[in-house]
Amino acid sequence: MGKTVLITGASSGLGYEFVKLFSKDNYHLILVARNLKRLEEIKIEFPSTKITIISKDLTAPNAVKELYEKIKAQKFNVDVLVNNAGFGLLGEFDKLDLKRQLNMIQLNISVLTELTHYVLQEMKSRKDGKIMNVASVASFEPGPLMAVYYATKAYVLSFSEALVEELKGSGITITTLCPGPTSTNFGKVASADKSKMFSRAMAADVATKIGYHALMKNKRVVIPGASNKAMVYLVKFMPRSLVTKVVKYISQQ
Ligand SMILES: NC(=O)c1ccc[n+]([C@@H]2O[C@H](COP(=O)([O-])OP(=O)(O)OC[C@H]3O[C@@H](n4cnc5c(N)ncnc54)[C@H](OP(=O)(O)O)[C@@H]3O)[C@@H](O)[C@H]2O)c1
């Protein structure tokens, strides 16, 4: 059997685009998301690809452990892990629903961390494996009006880069994909689709192709698009008080 990739958040957006790319390279795909109907449609769309679908709310109690146990019960190895499931929320921190913001921290941080922990054990025993963690350009700066989201993505980048160093020489690579605004369901879910930053969103297939290529080349961090790269570069030299002003401005309509 060929290699197996586990993709979280595979029912739409970047996750769905990753399905197309891994399918082309003859991977066995394990796809996870809540929307079972959509996952079933995707399975039908790729008849010549081996696809295992698992419908799960990854933020439910014990969900990540149950997911991993289910994969191991079917004797599948995870050769590649794509930690992609995530969401954001636009609005003033104190006015946004607290439960939803805590749920975001759970999905964007805890689920990604727990799944990485399980999968790393088996990758280490095989001395082989690839992990892609989907962060964001938001990882590089504080984000007024999306304060919690930006902070979760800062965690993803910091966590991933630390692991790159820990895993040197282990045969396991970690690639962090940091897209800028991209045309997926993200903008709608976050209520950010009318904001200035989404007026020039990148196509999802473009962002994922760049990410996929970087993953296969064992790159450490990848930022799709020249303007996103330029922004991340500029942020390094700008005073933080100016950075937060700019982010607040582009987060508005
Ligand atoms: N689009 C952008 O502008 C952008 C920019 C930078 C980074 N990102 C990051 O890219 C990643 C993918 O987002 P996207 O843009 O592709 O958005 P999307 O189209 O909304 O996709 C999000 C995916 O996550 C899944 N998901 C959400 N909550 C879940 C839960 N509780 N349990 C399991 N799966 C869950 C969704 O599936 P179900 O609804 O079926 O569960 C969906 O497949 C996220 O981590 C996001 O932060 C996006």
mmCIF file of C-alpha atoms and ligand atoms in Angstrom:
data_model
loop_
_atom_site.group_PDB
_atom_site.id
_atom_site.type_symbol
_atom_site.label_atom_id
_atom_site.label_comp_id
_atom_site.label_asym_id
_atom_site.label_seq_id
_atom_site.Cartn_x
_atom_site.Cartn_y
_atom_site.Cartn_z
ATOM 1 C CA MET A 1 0.000 0.000 0.000
ATOM 2 C CA GLY A 2 1.141 3.566 -0.699
ATOM 3 C CA LYS A 3 1.586 6.232 1.927
ATOM 4 C CA THR A 4 -1.245 7.506 4.099
ATOM 5 C CA VAL A 5 -2.084 11.128 4.837
ATOM 6 C CA LEU A 6 -4.414 12.273 7.604
ATOM 7 C CA ILE A 7 -6.057 15.624 6.825
ATOM 8 C CA THR A 8 -8.178 17.465 9.386
ATOM 9 C CA GLY A 9 -10.730 19.972 8.126
ATOM 10 C CA ALA A 10 -10.884 18.176 4.784
ATOM 11 C CA SER A 11 -14.519 19.020 3.982
ATOM 12 C CA SER A 12 -13.840 22.480 2.513
ATOM 13 C CA GLY A 13 -11.348 25.207 1.681
ATOM 14 C CA LEU A 14 -7.653 24.461 2.043
ATOM 15 C CA GLY A 15 -8.311 20.950 3.366
ATOM 16 C CA TYR A 16 -10.342 20.042 0.299
ATOM 17 C CA GLU A 17 -7.611 21.434 -1.977
ATOM 18 C CA PHE A 18 -5.073 19.262 -0.136
ATOM 19 C CA VAL A 19 -7.331 16.265 -0.880
ATOM 20 C CA LYS A 20 -6.924 16.948 -4.620
ATOM 21 C CA LEU A 21 -3.133 17.221 -4.354
ATOM 22 C CA PHE A 22 -2.547 14.105 -2.232
ATOM 23 C CA SER A 23 -5.024 12.161 -4.356
ATOM 24 C CA LYS A 24 -3.007 12.991 -7.508
ATOM 25 C CA ASP A 25 0.083 11.519 -5.819
ATOM 26 C CA ASN A 26 -1.755 8.267 -4.999
ATOM 27 C CA TYR A 27 -1.878 8.611 -1.234
ATOM 28 C CA HIS A 28 -4.416 6.791 0.912
ATOM 29 C CA LEU A 29 -6.429 9.671 2.391
ATOM 30 C CA ILE A 30 -7.956 9.759 5.873
ATOM 31 C CA LEU A 31 -10.285 12.740 5.907
ATOM 32 C CA VAL A 32 -11.717 14.266 9.067
ATOM 33 C CA ALA A 33 -14.362 16.972 9.526
ATOM 34 C CA ARG A 34 -17.829 17.285 11.067
ATOM 35 C CA ASN A 35 -19.827 17.406 7.825
ATOM 36 C CA LEU A 36 -20.347 13.707 6.948
ATOM 37 C CA LYS A 37 -22.423 14.431 3.830
ATOM 38 C CA ARG A 38 -19.667 16.587 2.380
ATOM 39 C CA LEU A 39 -17.009 13.963 3.198
ATOM 40 C CA GLU A 40 -19.135 11.309 1.440
ATOM 41 C CA GLU A 41 -19.424 13.558 -1.621
ATOM 42 C CA ILE A 42 -15.629 13.996 -1.673
ATOM 43 C CA LYS A 43 -15.139 10.228 -1.468
ATOM 44 C CA ILE A 44 -17.396 9.793 -4.526
ATOM 45 C CA GLU A 45 -15.570 12.583 -6.379
ATOM 46 C CA PHE A 46 -12.265 10.644 -6.273
ATOM 47 C CA PRO A 47 -13.257 7.049 -7.195
ATOM 48 C CA SER A 48 -9.735 5.853 -7.934
ATOM 49 C CA THR A 49 -8.311 7.126 -4.623
ATOM 50 C CA LYS A 50 -8.456 5.079 -1.426
ATOM 51 C CA ILE A 51 -10.312 7.365 0.978
ATOM 52 C CA THR A 52 -11.314 6.717 4.579
ATOM 53 C CA ILE A 53 -13.718 9.297 5.993
ATOM 54 C CA ILE A 54 -14.196 9.997 9.674
ATOM 55 C CA SER A 55 -16.871 12.466 10.707
ATOM 56 C CA LYS A 56 -15.954 14.008 14.025
ATOM 57 C CA ASP A 57 -16.204 17.240 15.958
ATOM 58 C CA LEU A 58 -12.566 17.369 16.992
ATOM 59 C CA THR A 59 -13.387 19.684 19.896
ATOM 60 C CA ALA A 60 -15.713 17.173 21.569
ATOM 61 C CA PRO A 61 -14.356 15.546 24.754
ATOM 62 C CA ASN A 62 -11.857 12.741 23.937
ATOM 63 C CA ALA A 63 -12.421 13.284 20.191
ATOM 64 C CA VAL A 64 -8.754 13.368 19.189
ATOM 65 C CA LYS A 65 -7.905 10.245 21.197
ATOM 66 C CA GLU A 66 -10.907 8.416 19.735
ATOM 67 C CA LEU A 67 -9.915 9.496 16.223
ATOM 68 C CA TYR A 68 -6.375 8.231 16.626
ATOM 69 C CA GLU A 69 -7.509 4.953 18.211
ATOM 70 C CA LYS A 70 -9.904 4.408 15.302
ATOM 71 C CA ILE A 71 -7.070 4.925 12.804
ATOM 72 C CA LYS A 72 -4.779 2.515 14.667
ATOM 73 C CA ALA A 73 -7.590 -0.071 15.043
ATOM 74 C CA GLN A 74 -7.703 -0.177 11.239
ATOM 75 C CA LYS A 75 -3.900 -0.707 11.238
ATOM 76 C CA PHE A 76 -3.224 2.453 9.234
ATOM 77 C CA ASN A 77 0.083 4.241 9.597
ATOM 78 C CA VAL A 78 0.037 8.029 9.388
ATOM 79 C CA ASP A 79 2.919 8.933 7.063
ATOM 80 C CA VAL A 80 1.795 12.526 6.633
ATOM 81 C CA LEU A 81 -0.322 14.607 9.006
ATOM 82 C CA VAL A 82 -1.975 17.822 7.836
ATOM 83 C CA ASN A 83 -3.233 19.758 10.860
ATOM 84 C CA ASN A 84 -5.553 22.065 8.963
ATOM 85 C CA ALA A 85 -8.898 22.303 10.805
ATOM 86 C CA GLY A 86 -9.345 25.725 12.333
ATOM 87 C CA PHE A 87 -11.488 28.836 12.383
ATOM 88 C CA GLY A 88 -11.435 32.495 13.345
ATOM 89 C CA LEU A 89 -13.871 35.090 14.645
ATOM 90 C CA LEU A 90 -13.920 38.799 13.844
ATOM 91 C CA GLY A 91 -15.052 41.288 16.473
ATOM 92 C CA GLU A 92 -14.074 42.977 19.689
ATOM 93 C CA PHE A 93 -12.829 40.369 22.156
ATOM 94 C CA ASP A 94 -15.247 41.282 24.964
ATOM 95 C CA LYS A 95 -18.262 41.313 22.627
ATOM 96 C CA LEU A 96 -17.575 37.975 20.909
ATOM 97 C CA ASP A 97 -19.124 34.892 22.476
ATOM 98 C CA LEU A 98 -16.679 33.515 25.044
ATOM 99 C CA LYS A 99 -17.641 29.863 24.469
ATOM 100 C CA ARG A 100 -16.914 30.131 20.733
ATOM 101 C CA GLN A 101 -13.569 31.792 21.395
ATOM 102 C CA LEU A 102 -12.586 29.048 23.853
ATOM 103 C CA ASN A 103 -13.728 26.472 21.305
ATOM 104 C CA MET A 104 -11.431 28.163 18.769
ATOM 105 C CA ILE A 105 -8.480 27.840 21.147
ATOM 106 C CA GLN A 106 -9.424 24.187 21.593
ATOM 107 C CA LEU A 107 -9.473 23.467 17.836
ATOM 108 C CA ASN A 108 -6.628 25.703 16.648
ATOM 109 C CA ILE A 109 -4.253 24.849 19.512
ATOM 110 C CA SER A 110 -5.225 21.852 21.675
ATOM 111 C CA VAL A 111 -6.484 19.542 18.919
ATOM 112 C CA LEU A 112 -3.416 20.275 16.752
ATOM 113 C CA THR A 113 -1.079 19.677 19.710
ATOM 114 C CA GLU A 114 -2.741 16.450 20.854
ATOM 115 C CA LEU A 115 -2.888 14.932 17.371
ATOM 116 C CA THR A 116 0.746 15.857 16.716
ATOM 117 C CA HIS A 117 1.725 14.152 19.985
ATOM 118 C CA TYR A 118 0.052 10.856 19.047
ATOM 119 C CA VAL A 119 1.285 10.834 15.460
ATOM 120 C CA LEU A 120 4.867 11.762 16.363
ATOM 121 C CA GLN A 121 5.233 8.593 18.468
ATOM 122 C CA GLU A 122 4.660 6.310 15.475
ATOM 123 C CA MET A 123 6.635 8.529 13.090
ATOM 124 C CA LYS A 124 9.593 8.430 15.502
ATOM 125 C CA SER A 125 9.480 4.641 15.688
ATOM 126 C CA ARG A 126 9.618 4.511 11.874
ATOM 127 C CA LYS A 127 12.141 7.392 11.694
ATOM 128 C CA ASP A 128 10.019 8.855 8.923
ATOM 129 C CA GLY A 129 7.135 11.263 8.561
ATOM 130 C CA LYS A 130 5.929 14.680 7.519
ATOM 131 C CA ILE A 131 3.681 17.090 9.379
ATOM 132 C CA MET A 132 2.101 20.208 7.972
ATOM 133 C CA ASN A 133 0.661 22.655 10.458
ATOM 134 C CA VAL A 134 -1.578 25.314 8.972
ATOM 135 C CA ALA A 135 -0.857 28.617 10.690
ATOM 136 C CA SER A 136 -1.337 32.021 9.020
ATOM 137 C CA VAL A 137 0.298 35.369 8.309
ATOM 138 C CA ALA A 138 -1.588 36.163 11.535
ATOM 139 C CA SER A 139 1.117 34.137 13.319
ATOM 140 C CA PHE A 140 3.544 37.043 12.932
ATOM 141 C CA GLU A 141 1.617 39.858 14.627
ATOM 142 C CA PRO A 142 -1.067 40.689 17.189
ATOM 143 C CA GLY A 143 -4.535 40.996 15.613
ATOM 144 C CA PRO A 144 -6.919 43.550 17.027
ATOM 145 C CA LEU A 145 -10.530 42.540 16.191
ATOM 146 C CA MET A 146 -9.351 38.933 15.846
ATOM 147 C CA ALA A 147 -7.257 38.900 19.000
ATOM 148 C CA VAL A 148 -7.783 35.264 19.974
ATOM 149 C CA TYR A 149 -7.416 33.944 16.414
ATOM 150 C CA TYR A 150 -4.084 35.706 15.819
ATOM 151 C CA ALA A 151 -2.820 34.459 19.179
ATOM 152 C CA THR A 152 -3.760 30.860 18.331
ATOM 153 C CA LYS A 153 -1.847 31.081 15.070
ATOM 154 C CA ALA A 154 1.201 32.576 16.830
ATOM 155 C CA TYR A 155 1.124 29.430 18.983
ATOM 156 C CA VAL A 156 1.019 27.162 15.924
ATOM 157 C CA LEU A 157 4.097 28.791 14.370
ATOM 158 C CA SER A 158 6.072 28.890 17.635
ATOM 159 C CA PHE A 159 5.195 25.282 18.507
ATOM 160 C CA SER A 160 6.027 24.014 15.024
ATOM 161 C CA GLU A 161 9.384 25.787 14.703
ATOM 162 C CA ALA A 162 10.436 24.509 18.122
ATOM 163 C CA LEU A 163 9.628 20.946 17.046
ATOM 164 C CA VAL A 164 11.647 21.361 13.839
ATOM 165 C CA GLU A 165 14.726 21.826 16.021
ATOM 166 C CA GLU A 166 13.829 18.972 18.399
ATOM 167 C CA LEU A 167 13.328 16.644 15.446
ATOM 168 C CA LYS A 168 16.568 17.410 13.590
ATOM 169 C CA GLY A 169 18.066 14.127 12.370
ATOM 170 C CA SER A 170 14.934 12.119 13.273
ATOM 171 C CA GLY A 171 13.694 11.707 9.697
ATOM 172 C CA ILE A 172 10.564 13.714 10.556
ATOM 173 C CA THR A 173 9.919 17.142 9.083
ATOM 174 C CA ILE A 174 7.476 19.857 10.098
ATOM 175 C CA THR A 175 6.304 22.500 7.644
ATOM 176 C CA THR A 176 4.255 25.472 8.755
ATOM 177 C CA LEU A 177 1.990 26.937 6.091
ATOM 178 C CA CYS A 178 1.205 30.613 6.692
ATOM 179 C CA PRO A 179 -1.406 31.769 4.174
ATOM 180 C CA GLY A 180 -2.779 35.282 3.975
ATOM 181 C CA PRO A 181 -6.489 35.870 3.311
ATOM 182 C CA THR A 182 -7.645 33.016 1.070
ATOM 183 C CA SER A 183 -10.996 32.304 -0.618
ATOM 184 C CA THR A 184 -12.540 29.513 1.478
ATOM 185 C CA ASN A 185 -15.403 29.333 3.987
ATOM 186 C CA PHE A 186 -13.064 30.866 6.574
ATOM 187 C CA GLY A 187 -14.120 34.493 5.868
ATOM 188 C CA LYS A 188 -17.805 33.663 6.217
ATOM 189 C CA VAL A 189 -17.357 31.553 9.370
ATOM 190 C CA ALA A 190 -15.294 34.352 10.925
ATOM 191 C CA SER A 191 -17.716 37.079 9.694
ATOM 192 C CA ALA A 192 -14.618 38.648 8.130
ATOM 193 C CA ASP A 193 -15.495 38.212 4.448
ATOM 194 C CA LYS A 194 -16.498 41.883 4.047
ATOM 195 C CA SER A 195 -13.321 43.204 5.680
ATOM 196 C CA LYS A 196 -10.651 45.042 3.657
ATOM 197 C CA MET A 197 -8.173 42.187 4.095
ATOM 198 C CA PHE A 198 -10.476 39.784 2.230
ATOM 199 C CA SER A 199 -10.945 42.132 -0.728
ATOM 200 C CA ARG A 200 -7.854 40.561 -2.352
ATOM 201 C CA ALA A 201 -8.018 36.986 -1.164
ATOM 202 C CA MET A 202 -5.789 34.369 -2.783
ATOM 203 C CA ALA A 203 -7.341 31.347 -4.515
ATOM 204 C CA ALA A 204 -7.265 28.308 -2.221
ATOM 205 C CA ASP A 205 -5.712 26.027 -4.857
ATOM 206 C CA VAL A 206 -2.795 28.454 -5.303
ATOM 207 C CA ALA A 207 -2.069 28.595 -1.552
ATOM 208 C CA THR A 208 -2.255 24.816 -1.140
ATOM 209 C CA LYS A 209 -0.086 24.053 -4.176
ATOM 210 C CA ILE A 210 2.656 26.253 -2.694
ATOM 211 C CA GLY A 211 2.148 24.571 0.689
ATOM 212 C CA TYR A 212 2.230 21.064 -0.791
ATOM 213 C CA HIS A 213 5.421 21.767 -2.681
ATOM 214 C CA ALA A 214 7.052 23.163 0.490
ATOM 215 C CA LEU A 215 5.944 20.109 2.500
ATOM 216 C CA MET A 216 7.480 17.744 -0.053
ATOM 217 C CA LYS A 217 10.698 19.792 -0.044
ATOM 218 C CA ASN A 218 10.827 19.664 3.805
ATOM 219 C CA LYS A 219 10.655 23.469 4.083
ATOM 220 C CA ARG A 220 10.328 24.897 7.586
ATOM 221 C CA VAL A 221 7.911 27.817 7.010
ATOM 222 C CA VAL A 222 6.082 28.806 3.845
ATOM 223 C CA ILE A 223 4.177 32.033 3.159
ATOM 224 C CA PRO A 224 2.236 31.882 -0.130
ATOM 225 C CA GLY A 225 2.262 35.050 -2.270
ATOM 226 C CA ALA A 226 4.641 37.958 -2.707
ATOM 227 C CA SER A 227 2.446 40.513 -0.909
ATOM 228 C CA ASN A 228 1.969 38.223 2.107
ATOM 229 C CA LYS A 229 5.737 37.621 2.229
ATOM 230 C CA ALA A 230 6.393 41.380 1.980
ATOM 231 C CA MET A 231 3.938 42.101 4.773
ATOM 232 C CA VAL A 232 5.537 39.564 7.109
ATOM 233 C CA TYR A 233 8.957 41.036 6.300
ATOM 234 C CA LEU A 234 7.833 44.632 6.945
ATOM 235 C CA VAL A 235 6.204 43.728 10.257
ATOM 236 C CA LYS A 236 9.658 42.813 11.591
ATOM 237 C CA PHE A 237 10.795 46.432 11.223
ATOM 238 C CA MET A 238 7.613 48.286 12.171
ATOM 239 C CA PRO A 239 6.830 49.429 15.734
ATOM 240 C CA ARG A 240 4.232 47.077 17.270
ATOM 241 C CA SER A 241 1.910 50.041 17.912
ATOM 242 C CA LEU A 242 1.847 50.720 14.158
ATOM 243 C CA VAL A 243 1.418 47.034 13.293
ATOM 244 C CA THR A 244 -1.695 46.757 15.481
ATOM 245 C CA LYS A 245 -3.139 49.963 13.955
ATOM 246 C CA VAL A 246 -2.682 48.574 10.428
ATOM 247 C CA VAL A 247 -4.165 45.168 11.313
ATOM 248 C CA LYS A 248 -7.165 46.837 12.965
ATOM 249 C CA TYR A 249 -7.675 49.009 9.863
ATOM 250 C CA ILE A 250 -7.613 46.125 7.377
ATOM 251 C CA SER A 251 -9.869 44.018 9.611
ATOM 252 C CA GLN A 252 -12.664 46.583 9.205
ATOM 253 C CA GLN A 253 -15.030 46.933 6.227
HETATM 254 N N1 LIG B 1 -8.884 31.163 4.475
HETATM 255 C C1 LIG B 1 -8.015 31.995 5.015
HETATM 256 O O1 LIG B 1 -8.036 33.204 4.758
HETATM 257 C C2 LIG B 1 -6.941 31.457 5.931
HETATM 258 C C3 LIG B 1 -5.777 32.205 6.107
HETATM 259 C C4 LIG B 1 -4.786 31.725 6.946
HETATM 260 C C5 LIG B 1 -4.963 30.512 7.593
HETATM 261 N N2 LIG B 1 -6.103 29.806 7.424
HETATM 262 C C6 LIG B 1 -6.252 28.533 8.147
HETATM 263 O O2 LIG B 1 -6.509 27.508 7.206
HETATM 264 C C7 LIG B 1 -7.145 26.417 7.875
HETATM 265 C C8 LIG B 1 -8.287 25.913 7.003
HETATM 266 O O3 LIG B 1 -9.280 26.895 6.925
HETATM 267 P P1 LIG B 1 -10.039 27.259 5.570
HETATM 268 O O4 LIG B 1 -9.618 28.602 5.179
HETATM 269 O O5 LIG B 1 -9.921 26.156 4.594
HETATM 270 O O6 LIG B 1 -11.531 27.397 6.127
HETATM 271 P P2 LIG B 1 -12.810 26.490 5.915
HETATM 272 O O7 LIG B 1 -13.151 26.410 4.464
HETATM 273 O O8 LIG B 1 -13.839 27.066 6.842
HETATM 274 O O9 LIG B 1 -12.365 25.050 6.415
HETATM 275 C C9 LIG B 1 -12.260 24.723 7.774
HETATM 276 C C10 LIG B 1 -12.286 23.221 7.911
HETATM 277 O O10 LIG B 1 -12.176 22.890 9.301
HETATM 278 C C11 LIG B 1 -13.217 21.964 9.632
HETATM 279 N N3 LIG B 1 -13.635 22.136 11.023
HETATM 280 C C12 LIG B 1 -14.065 23.273 11.616
HETATM 281 N N4 LIG B 1 -14.406 23.020 12.894
HETATM 282 C C13 LIG B 1 -14.173 21.694 13.112
HETATM 283 C C14 LIG B 1 -14.323 20.836 14.231
HETATM 284 N N5 LIG B 1 -14.797 21.288 15.402
HETATM 285 N N6 LIG B 1 -13.984 19.533 14.098
HETATM 286 C C15 LIG B 1 -13.518 19.068 12.916
HETATM 287 N N7 LIG B 1 -13.341 19.827 11.823
HETATM 288 C C16 LIG B 1 -13.668 21.125 11.922
HETATM 289 C C17 LIG B 1 -14.348 22.307 8.661
HETATM 290 O O11 LIG B 1 -15.183 21.187 8.446
HETATM 291 P P3 LIG B 1 -16.634 20.961 9.089
HETATM 292 O O12 LIG B 1 -17.334 22.270 9.131
HETATM 293 O O13 LIG B 1 -17.228 19.946 8.182
HETATM 294 O O14 LIG B 1 -16.348 20.410 10.445
HETATM 295 C C18 LIG B 1 -13.565 22.604 7.400
HETATM 296 O O15 LIG B 1 -13.275 21.418 6.713
HETATM 297 C C19 LIG B 1 -7.558 26.949 9.239
HETATM 298 O O16 LIG B 1 -6.656 26.485 10.221
HETATM 299 C C20 LIG B 1 -7.430 28.464 9.094
HETATM 300 O O17 LIG B 1 -7.162 29.106 10.322
HETATM 301 C C21 LIG B 1 -7.089 30.245 6.598
#
